[in-house]
mmCIF file with all atom_site columns, C-alpha atoms in Angstrom:
data_model
loop_
_atom_site.group_PDB
_atom_site.id
_atom_site.type_symbol
_atom_site.label_atom_id
_atom_site.label_alt_id
_atom_site.label_comp_id
_atom_site.label_asym_id
_atom_site.label_entity_id
_atom_site.label_seq_id
_atom_site.pdbx_PDB_ins_code
_atom_site.Cartn_x
_atom_site.Cartn_y
_atom_site.Cartn_z
_atom_site.occupancy
_atom_site.B_iso_or_equiv
_atom_site.pdbx_formal_charge
_atom_site.auth_seq_id
_atom_site.auth_comp_id
_atom_site.auth_asym_id
_atom_site.auth_atom_id
_atom_site.pdbx_PDB_model_num
ATOM 1   C CA . MET X 1 1   ? -39.912 -12.282 -7.875  1.00 0.00 ? 1   MET X CA 1
ATOM 2   C CA . LYS X 1 2   ? -37.268 -12.970 -5.222  1.00 0.00 ? 2   LYS X CA 1
ATOM 3   C CA . ASN X 1 3   ? -35.150 -14.912 -7.741  1.00 0.00 ? 3   ASN X CA 1
ATOM 4   C CA . LEU X 1 4   ? -35.398 -12.025 -10.182 1.00 0.00 ? 4   LEU X CA 1
ATOM 5   C CA . LEU X 1 5   ? -34.130 -9.603  -7.537  1.00 0.00 ? 5   LEU X CA 1
ATOM 6   C CA . ILE X 1 6   ? -31.238 -11.907 -6.634  1.00 0.00 ? 6   ILE X CA 1
ATOM 7   C CA . ALA X 1 7   ? -30.283 -12.371 -10.301 1.00 0.00 ? 7   ALA X CA 1
ATOM 8   C CA . THR X 1 8   ? -30.448 -8.622  -10.871 1.00 0.00 ? 8   THR X CA 1
ATOM 9   C CA . ALA X 1 9   ? -28.256 -7.973  -7.819  1.00 0.00 ? 9   ALA X CA 1
ATOM 10  C CA . VAL X 1 10  ? -25.645 -10.496 -8.984  1.00 0.00 ? 10  VAL X CA 1
ATOM 11  C CA . LEU X 1 11  ? -25.539 -8.979  -12.474 1.00 0.00 ? 11  LEU X CA 1
ATOM 12  C CA . PHE X 1 12  ? -25.331 -5.503  -10.969 1.00 0.00 ? 12  PHE X CA 1
ATOM 13  C CA . LEU X 1 13  ? -22.370 -6.437  -8.776  1.00 0.00 ? 13  LEU X CA 1
ATOM 14  C CA . ALA X 1 14  ? -20.596 -8.174  -11.665 1.00 0.00 ? 14  ALA X CA 1
ATOM 15  C CA . ALA X 1 15  ? -21.090 -5.134  -13.882 1.00 0.00 ? 15  ALA X CA 1
ATOM 16  C CA . CYS X 1 16  ? -19.662 -2.854  -11.192 1.00 0.00 ? 16  CYS X CA 1
ATOM 17  C CA . ALA X 1 17  ? -16.568 -4.957  -10.530 1.00 0.00 ? 17  ALA X CA 1
ATOM 18  C CA . LYS X 1 18  ? -13.481 -3.168  -11.755 1.00 0.00 ? 18  LYS X CA 1
ATOM 19  C CA . THR X 1 19  ? -9.947  -4.418  -11.829 1.00 0.00 ? 19  THR X CA 1
ATOM 20  C CA . PRO X 1 20  ? -7.315  -2.273  -10.143 1.00 0.00 ? 20  PRO X CA 1
ATOM 21  C CA . ASP X 1 21  ? -4.871  -0.194  -12.129 1.00 0.00 ? 21  ASP X CA 1
ATOM 22  C CA . TRP X 1 22  ? -1.165  -0.136  -11.237 1.00 0.00 ? 22  TRP X CA 1
ATOM 23  C CA . ASP X 1 23  ? 1.926   1.719   -12.319 1.00 0.00 ? 23  ASP X CA 1
ATOM 24  C CA . TYR X 1 24  ? 5.446   1.577   -10.959 1.00 0.00 ? 24  TYR X CA 1
ATOM 25  C CA . ASP X 1 25  ? 9.034   2.688   -11.482 1.00 0.00 ? 25  ASP X CA 1
ATOM 26  C CA . LYS X 1 26  ? 10.852  -0.181  -13.196 1.00 0.00 ? 26  LYS X CA 1
ATOM 27  C CA . SER X 1 27  ? 14.196  1.013   -11.841 1.00 0.00 ? 27  SER X CA 1
ATOM 28  C CA . ALA X 1 28  ? 13.099  0.783   -8.182  1.00 0.00 ? 28  ALA X CA 1
ATOM 29  C CA . ASP X 1 29  ? 14.415  -2.143  -6.149  1.00 0.00 ? 29  ASP X CA 1
ATOM 30  C CA . PHE X 1 30  ? 11.321  -3.208  -4.220  1.00 0.00 ? 30  PHE X CA 1
ATOM 31  C CA . SER X 1 31  ? 13.242  -5.915  -2.329  1.00 0.00 ? 31  SER X CA 1
ATOM 32  C CA . ASN X 1 32  ? 14.881  -3.145  -0.266  1.00 0.00 ? 32  ASN X CA 1
ATOM 33  C CA . TYR X 1 33  ? 11.552  -1.961  1.137   1.00 0.00 ? 33  TYR X CA 1
ATOM 34  C CA . LYS X 1 34  ? 10.950  -3.484  4.564   1.00 0.00 ? 34  LYS X CA 1
ATOM 35  C CA . THR X 1 35  ? 9.394   -0.643  6.571   1.00 0.00 ? 35  THR X CA 1
ATOM 36  C CA . PHE X 1 36  ? 6.671   1.898   5.865   1.00 0.00 ? 36  PHE X CA 1
ATOM 37  C CA . ALA X 1 37  ? 5.096   4.987   7.404   1.00 0.00 ? 37  ALA X CA 1
ATOM 38  C CA . TRP X 1 38  ? 2.313   7.339   6.404   1.00 0.00 ? 38  TRP X CA 1
ATOM 39  C CA . VAL X 1 39  ? 3.050   10.659  4.702   1.00 0.00 ? 39  VAL X CA 1
ATOM 40  C CA . GLN X 1 40  ? 2.731   13.279  7.420   1.00 0.00 ? 40  GLN X CA 1
ATOM 41  C CA . ASP X 1 41  ? -0.216  15.161  5.914   1.00 0.00 ? 41  ASP X CA 1
ATOM 42  C CA . ALA X 1 42  ? -1.912  12.207  4.185   1.00 0.00 ? 42  ALA X CA 1
ATOM 43  C CA . SER X 1 43  ? -5.673  12.674  4.313   1.00 0.00 ? 43  SER X CA 1
ATOM 44  C CA . LEU X 1 44  ? -8.644  11.331  2.395   1.00 0.00 ? 44  LEU X CA 1
ATOM 45  C CA . THR X 1 45  ? -10.944 14.046  3.671   1.00 0.00 ? 45  THR X CA 1
ATOM 46  C CA . LYS X 1 46  ? -8.845  16.947  2.405   1.00 0.00 ? 46  LYS X CA 1
ATOM 47  C CA . ASN X 1 47  ? -10.410 18.782  -0.569  1.00 0.00 ? 47  ASN X CA 1
ATOM 48  C CA . THR X 1 48  ? -13.631 16.779  -0.674  1.00 0.00 ? 48  THR X CA 1
ATOM 49  C CA . THR X 1 49  ? -17.191 17.463  0.364   1.00 0.00 ? 49  THR X CA 1
ATOM 50  C CA . ASN X 1 50  ? -18.662 14.022  -0.348  1.00 0.00 ? 50  ASN X CA 1
ATOM 51  C CA . TYR X 1 51  ? -20.286 12.653  2.776   1.00 0.00 ? 51  TYR X CA 1
ATOM 52  C CA . GLN X 1 52  ? -18.979 9.116   2.145   1.00 0.00 ? 52  GLN X CA 1
ATOM 53  C CA . ILE X 1 53  ? -15.359 10.264  2.435   1.00 0.00 ? 53  ILE X CA 1
ATOM 54  C CA . SER X 1 54  ? -15.258 10.908  6.148   1.00 0.00 ? 54  SER X CA 1
ATOM 55  C CA . PRO X 1 55  ? -12.840 10.433  9.049   1.00 0.00 ? 55  PRO X CA 1
ATOM 56  C CA . LEU X 1 56  ? -14.565 7.070   9.624   1.00 0.00 ? 56  LEU X CA 1
ATOM 57  C CA . MET X 1 57  ? -13.750 5.981   6.070   1.00 0.00 ? 57  MET X CA 1
ATOM 58  C CA . GLU X 1 58  ? -10.233 7.328   6.418   1.00 0.00 ? 58  GLU X CA 1
ATOM 59  C CA . LYS X 1 59  ? -9.651  5.139   9.491   1.00 0.00 ? 59  LYS X CA 1
ATOM 60  C CA . ARG X 1 60  ? -10.962 2.096   7.605   1.00 0.00 ? 60  ARG X CA 1
ATOM 61  C CA . VAL X 1 61  ? -8.594  2.719   4.706   1.00 0.00 ? 61  VAL X CA 1
ATOM 62  C CA . ARG X 1 62  ? -5.561  3.254   6.962   1.00 0.00 ? 62  ARG X CA 1
ATOM 63  C CA . ASP X 1 63  ? -6.336  0.103   8.947   1.00 0.00 ? 63  ASP X CA 1
ATOM 64  C CA . ALA X 1 64  ? -6.752  -1.938  5.752   1.00 0.00 ? 64  ALA X CA 1
ATOM 65  C CA . VAL X 1 65  ? -3.495  -0.650  4.236   1.00 0.00 ? 65  VAL X CA 1
ATOM 66  C CA . ASN X 1 66  ? -1.605  -1.266  7.497   1.00 0.00 ? 66  ASN X CA 1
ATOM 67  C CA . THR X 1 67  ? -2.974  -4.817  7.670   1.00 0.00 ? 67  THR X CA 1
ATOM 68  C CA . GLU X 1 68  ? -2.168  -5.632  4.035   1.00 0.00 ? 68  GLU X CA 1
ATOM 69  C CA . LEU X 1 69  ? 1.383   -4.300  4.179   1.00 0.00 ? 69  LEU X CA 1
ATOM 70  C CA . THR X 1 70  ? 2.030   -6.030  7.505   1.00 0.00 ? 70  THR X CA 1
ATOM 71  C CA . ASN X 1 71  ? 0.732   -9.296  6.037   1.00 0.00 ? 71  ASN X CA 1
ATOM 72  C CA . MET X 1 72  ? 3.269   -8.831  3.223   1.00 0.00 ? 72  MET X CA 1
ATOM 73  C CA . GLY X 1 73  ? 6.069   -8.758  5.787   1.00 0.00 ? 73  GLY X CA 1
ATOM 74  C CA . MET X 1 74  ? 6.546   -5.007  5.974   1.00 0.00 ? 74  MET X CA 1
ATOM 75  C CA . GLN X 1 75  ? 6.674   -3.216  9.300   1.00 0.00 ? 75  GLN X CA 1
ATOM 76  C CA . LEU X 1 76  ? 5.062   0.075   10.304  1.00 0.00 ? 76  LEU X CA 1
ATOM 77  C CA . SER X 1 77  ? 7.748   2.406   11.637  1.00 0.00 ? 77  SER X CA 1
ATOM 78  C CA . GLU X 1 78  ? 8.498   6.029   12.423  1.00 0.00 ? 78  GLU X CA 1
ATOM 79  C CA . ILE X 1 79  ? 8.503   8.320   9.404   1.00 0.00 ? 79  ILE X CA 1
ATOM 80  C CA . THR X 1 80  ? 12.242  9.051   9.776   1.00 0.00 ? 80  THR X CA 1
ATOM 81  C CA . GLN X 1 81  ? 13.099  5.328   9.773   1.00 0.00 ? 81  GLN X CA 1
ATOM 82  C CA . ALA X 1 82  ? 10.732  4.116   7.023   1.00 0.00 ? 82  ALA X CA 1
ATOM 83  C CA . ASP X 1 83  ? 11.943  2.845   3.669   1.00 0.00 ? 83  ASP X CA 1
ATOM 84  C CA . VAL X 1 84  ? 8.730   3.974   1.960   1.00 0.00 ? 84  VAL X CA 1
ATOM 85  C CA . LEU X 1 85  ? 5.989   6.466   2.722   1.00 0.00 ? 85  LEU X CA 1
ATOM 86  C CA . ILE X 1 86  ? 2.345   5.703   2.016   1.00 0.00 ? 86  ILE X CA 1
ATOM 87  C CA . ASN X 1 87  ? -0.014  8.345   0.714   1.00 0.00 ? 87  ASN X CA 1
ATOM 88  C CA . TYR X 1 88  ? -3.585  8.033   -0.497  1.00 0.00 ? 88  TYR X CA 1
ATOM 89  C CA . HIS X 1 89  ? -6.251  9.982   -2.309  1.00 0.00 ? 89  HIS X CA 1
ATOM 90  C CA . ALA X 1 90  ? -9.941  9.515   -2.929  1.00 0.00 ? 90  ALA X CA 1
ATOM 91  C CA . SER X 1 91  ? -12.327 11.146  -5.340  1.00 0.00 ? 91  SER X CA 1
ATOM 92  C CA . VAL X 1 92  ? -16.000 10.849  -6.135  1.00 0.00 ? 92  VAL X CA 1
ATOM 93  C CA . ASP X 1 93  ? -17.389 11.492  -9.598  1.00 0.00 ? 93  ASP X CA 1
ATOM 94  C CA . THR X 1 94  ? -20.968 11.505  -10.781 1.00 0.00 ? 94  THR X CA 1
ATOM 95  C CA . LYS X 1 95  ? -21.658 9.336   -13.807 1.00 0.00 ? 95  LYS X CA 1
ATOM 96  C CA . ILE X 1 96  ? -24.737 8.840   -15.926 1.00 0.00 ? 96  ILE X CA 1
ATOM 97  C CA . ASP X 1 97  ? -25.869 5.493   -17.259 1.00 0.00 ? 97  ASP X CA 1
ATOM 98  C CA . VAL X 1 98  ? -28.131 5.667   -20.327 1.00 0.00 ? 98  VAL X CA 1
ATOM 99  C CA . ASP X 1 99  ? -30.015 2.683   -21.718 1.00 0.00 ? 99  ASP X CA 1
ATOM 100 C CA . THR X 1 100 ? -32.047 2.807   -24.900 1.00 0.00 ? 100 THR X CA 1
ATOM 101 C CA . PHE X 1 101 ? -33.946 -0.154  -26.218 1.00 0.00 ? 101 PHE X CA 1
ATOM 102 C CA . ASN X 1 102 ? -36.795 -0.924  -28.556 1.00 0.00 ? 102 ASN X CA 1
ATOM 103 C CA . THR X 1 103 ? -39.890 -2.057  -26.746 1.00 0.00 ? 103 THR X CA 1
ATOM 104 C CA . GLY X 1 104 ? -41.946 -2.977  -29.761 1.00 0.00 ? 104 GLY X CA 1
ATOM 105 C CA . TYR X 1 105 ? -42.587 -2.768  -33.455 1.00 0.00 ? 105 TYR X CA 1
ATOM 106 C CA . SER X 1 106 ? -45.910 -2.056  -35.035 1.00 0.00 ? 106 SER X CA 1
ATOM 107 C CA . ALA X 1 107 ? -47.248 -1.859  -38.561 1.00 0.00 ? 107 ALA X CA 1
ATOM 108 C CA . ARG X 1 108 ? -50.722 -0.863  -39.692 1.00 0.00 ? 108 ARG X CA 1
ATOM 109 C CA . TRP X 1 109 ? -51.981 -1.895  -43.076 1.00 0.00 ? 109 TRP X CA 1
ATOM 110 C CA . ASN X 1 110 ? -55.370 -0.191  -43.070 1.00 0.00 ? 110 ASN X CA 1
ATOM 111 C CA . TYR X 1 111 ? -53.560 3.167   -43.189 1.00 0.00 ? 111 TYR X CA 1
ATOM 112 C CA . TRP X 1 112 ? -49.995 4.169   -43.855 1.00 0.00 ? 112 TRP X CA 1
ATOM 113 C CA . GLY X 1 113 ? -47.405 3.791   -41.124 1.00 0.00 ? 113 GLY X CA 1
ATOM 114 C CA . MET X 1 114 ? -45.089 1.602   -39.159 1.00 0.00 ? 114 MET X CA 1
ATOM 115 C CA . GLY X 1 115 ? -42.661 2.301   -36.405 1.00 0.00 ? 115 GLY X CA 1
ATOM 116 C CA . TYR X 1 116 ? -40.658 1.354   -33.379 1.00 0.00 ? 116 TYR X CA 1
ATOM 117 C CA . ASN X 1 117 ? -41.402 2.139   -29.790 1.00 0.00 ? 117 ASN X CA 1
ATOM 118 C CA . THR X 1 118 ? -38.168 3.229   -28.146 1.00 0.00 ? 118 THR X CA 1
ATOM 119 C CA . GLN X 1 119 ? -37.604 3.669   -24.444 1.00 0.00 ? 119 GLN X CA 1
ATOM 120 C CA . THR X 1 120 ? -34.644 5.514   -22.922 1.00 0.00 ? 120 THR X CA 1
ATOM 121 C CA . THR X 1 121 ? -33.798 5.512   -19.239 1.00 0.00 ? 121 THR X CA 1
ATOM 122 C CA . THR X 1 122 ? -31.052 7.442   -17.459 1.00 0.00 ? 122 THR X CA 1
ATOM 123 C CA . ARG X 1 123 ? -29.575 6.873   -14.035 1.00 0.00 ? 123 ARG X CA 1
ATOM 124 C CA . GLU X 1 124 ? -27.146 9.076   -12.173 1.00 0.00 ? 124 GLU X CA 1
ATOM 125 C CA . TYR X 1 125 ? -24.739 7.402   -9.755  1.00 0.00 ? 125 TYR X CA 1
ATOM 126 C CA . GLU X 1 126 ? -21.516 8.081   -7.916  1.00 0.00 ? 126 GLU X CA 1
ATOM 127 C CA . VAL X 1 127 ? -18.216 6.352   -8.612  1.00 0.00 ? 127 VAL X CA 1
ATOM 128 C CA . GLY X 1 128 ? -15.446 6.502   -6.055  1.00 0.00 ? 128 GLY X CA 1
ATOM 129 C CA . THR X 1 129 ? -11.750 6.086   -6.815  1.00 0.00 ? 129 THR X CA 1
ATOM 130 C CA . LEU X 1 130 ? -9.186  5.146   -4.185  1.00 0.00 ? 130 LEU X CA 1
ATOM 131 C CA . ILE X 1 131 ? -5.507  5.697   -4.989  1.00 0.00 ? 131 ILE X CA 1
ATOM 132 C CA . VAL X 1 132 ? -2.622  4.378   -2.892  1.00 0.00 ? 132 VAL X CA 1
ATOM 133 C CA . ASP X 1 133 ? 0.869   5.793   -3.500  1.00 0.00 ? 133 ASP X CA 1
ATOM 134 C CA . VAL X 1 134 ? 4.184   4.356   -2.343  1.00 0.00 ? 134 VAL X CA 1
ATOM 135 C CA . VAL X 1 135 ? 7.000   6.912   -2.171  1.00 0.00 ? 135 VAL X CA 1
ATOM 136 C CA . ASP X 1 136 ? 10.672  6.058   -1.688  1.00 0.00 ? 136 ASP X CA 1
ATOM 137 C CA . ARG X 1 137 ? 11.562  8.089   1.421   1.00 0.00 ? 137 ARG X CA 1
ATOM 138 C CA . ALA X 1 138 ? 15.253  8.509   0.572   1.00 0.00 ? 138 ALA X CA 1
ATOM 139 C CA . SER X 1 139 ? 14.668  9.916   -2.919  1.00 0.00 ? 139 SER X CA 1
ATOM 140 C CA . ASN X 1 140 ? 11.182  11.325  -2.233  1.00 0.00 ? 140 ASN X CA 1
ATOM 141 C CA . GLN X 1 141 ? 10.067  9.811   -5.561  1.00 0.00 ? 141 GLN X CA 1
ATOM 142 C CA . LEU X 1 142 ? 6.850   7.957   -6.321  1.00 0.00 ? 142 LEU X CA 1
ATOM 143 C CA . VAL X 1 143 ? 7.785   4.321   -7.019  1.00 0.00 ? 143 VAL X CA 1
ATOM 144 C CA . TRP X 1 144 ? 4.365   2.611   -7.110  1.00 0.00 ? 144 TRP X CA 1
ATOM 145 C CA . ARG X 1 145 ? 0.730   3.642   -7.523  1.00 0.00 ? 145 ARG X CA 1
ATOM 146 C CA . GLY X 1 146 ? -2.402  1.546   -7.384  1.00 0.00 ? 146 GLY X CA 1
ATOM 147 C CA . ALA X 1 147 ? -5.980  2.644   -7.936  1.00 0.00 ? 147 ALA X CA 1
ATOM 148 C CA . LYS X 1 148 ? -9.429  1.147   -8.089  1.00 0.00 ? 148 LYS X CA 1
ATOM 149 C CA . GLU X 1 149 ? -12.785 2.640   -8.832  1.00 0.00 ? 149 GLU X CA 1
ATOM 150 C CA . GLY X 1 150 ? -16.228 1.354   -8.068  1.00 0.00 ? 150 GLY X CA 1
ATOM 151 C CA . ARG X 1 151 ? -19.809 2.387   -7.693  1.00 0.00 ? 151 ARG X CA 1
ATOM 152 C CA . LEU X 1 152 ? -20.535 3.866   -4.272  1.00 0.00 ? 152 LEU X CA 1
ATOM 153 C CA . ARG X 1 153 ? -23.423 2.375   -2.395  1.00 0.00 ? 153 ARG X CA 1
ATOM 154 C CA . LYS X 1 154 ? -25.490 4.354   0.070   1.00 0.00 ? 154 LYS X CA 1
ATOM 155 C CA . ASN X 1 155 ? -27.255 3.105   3.181   1.00 0.00 ? 155 ASN X CA 1
ATOM 156 C CA . GLN X 1 156 ? -24.630 0.497   4.067   1.00 0.00 ? 156 GLN X CA 1
ATOM 157 C CA . SER X 1 157 ? -23.928 -0.707  7.568   1.00 0.00 ? 157 SER X CA 1
ATOM 158 C CA . PRO X 1 158 ? -20.525 0.121   9.084   1.00 0.00 ? 158 PRO X CA 1
ATOM 159 C CA . GLU X 1 159 ? -19.601 -3.567  8.738   1.00 0.00 ? 159 GLU X CA 1
ATOM 160 C CA . ALA X 1 160 ? -20.436 -3.561  5.023   1.00 0.00 ? 160 ALA X CA 1
ATOM 161 C CA . ARG X 1 161 ? -18.399 -0.379  4.491   1.00 0.00 ? 161 ARG X CA 1
ATOM 162 C CA . THR X 1 162 ? -15.427 -1.889  6.343   1.00 0.00 ? 162 THR X CA 1
ATOM 163 C CA . ASP X 1 163 ? -15.686 -5.084  4.307   1.00 0.00 ? 163 ASP X CA 1
ATOM 164 C CA . ALA X 1 164 ? -15.835 -3.118  1.035   1.00 0.00 ? 164 ALA X CA 1
ATOM 165 C CA . ILE X 1 165 ? -12.762 -1.051  1.955   1.00 0.00 ? 165 ILE X CA 1
ATOM 166 C CA . THR X 1 166 ? -10.821 -4.140  3.084   1.00 0.00 ? 166 THR X CA 1
ATOM 167 C CA . LYS X 1 167 ? -11.504 -5.878  -0.249  1.00 0.00 ? 167 LYS X CA 1
ATOM 168 C CA . THR X 1 168 ? -10.723 -2.756  -2.274  1.00 0.00 ? 168 THR X CA 1
ATOM 169 C CA . VAL X 1 169 ? -7.382  -2.170  -0.528  1.00 0.00 ? 169 VAL X CA 1
ATOM 170 C CA . ALA X 1 170 ? -6.476  -5.863  -0.898  1.00 0.00 ? 170 ALA X CA 1
ATOM 171 C CA . ASP X 1 171 ? -7.211  -5.608  -4.639  1.00 0.00 ? 171 ASP X CA 1
ATOM 172 C CA . ILE X 1 172 ? -5.169  -2.430  -5.005  1.00 0.00 ? 172 ILE X CA 1
ATOM 173 C CA . LEU X 1 173 ? -2.164  -3.836  -3.120  1.00 0.00 ? 173 LEU X CA 1
ATOM 174 C CA . SER X 1 174 ? -2.326  -7.260  -4.800  1.00 0.00 ? 174 SER X CA 1
ATOM 175 C CA . ASN X 1 175 ? 0.402   -6.081  -7.197  1.00 0.00 ? 175 ASN X CA 1
ATOM 176 C CA . PHE X 1 176 ? 2.690   -4.607  -4.560  1.00 0.00 ? 176 PHE X CA 1
ATOM 177 C CA . PRO X 1 177 ? 5.536   -5.175  -4.759  1.00 0.00 ? 177 PRO X CA 1
ATOM 178 C CA . PRO X 1 178 ? 5.223   -5.650  -8.512  1.00 0.00 ? 178 PRO X CA 1
ATOM 179 C CA . ASP X 1 179 ? 6.339   -8.862  -10.119 1.00 0.00 ? 179 ASP X CA 1
ATOM 180 C CA . LYS X 1 180 ? 8.935   -7.521  -12.553 1.00 0.00 ? 180 LYS X CA 1
ATOM 181 C CA . GLN X 1 181 ? 9.313   -10.014 -15.358 1.00 0.00 ? 181 GLN X CA 1
#
């Protein structure tokens, strides 16, 4: 039974893994970007009522973005001195998963009839999307956007939530600056 639960959990996590989505301005010269700052009114919690998008989650996302960009050689600076401004958005959508499968086939010869037994199950779950924007401060134009969505999990420890955000932000920023070929 334990092995079945582990196998199910592994398949569940693999099915939920999504690759990030990126878009960028091909005319932007990303080699000029050395410093960054946050957009003045950037907020994850604005315009949302989902309990998982909280000031605690917002701090985790900001810390993860700051760490990733710093590890790339960029430096956090004052908004008036930054080459690029970072903005972010989050949304939560409810999705429904429907599975239908045949559980059996039967035929009776002593009277007319045959048929399939069909079982349908539905599950409702929440999917969160995190979007990170990079805006050229001088032109005030969006030059890069990365996003990733994934199934939200409830009843996680603060450590597990921090780990999930750190991995998600690292995935999103793995193509920043873009490799223009």
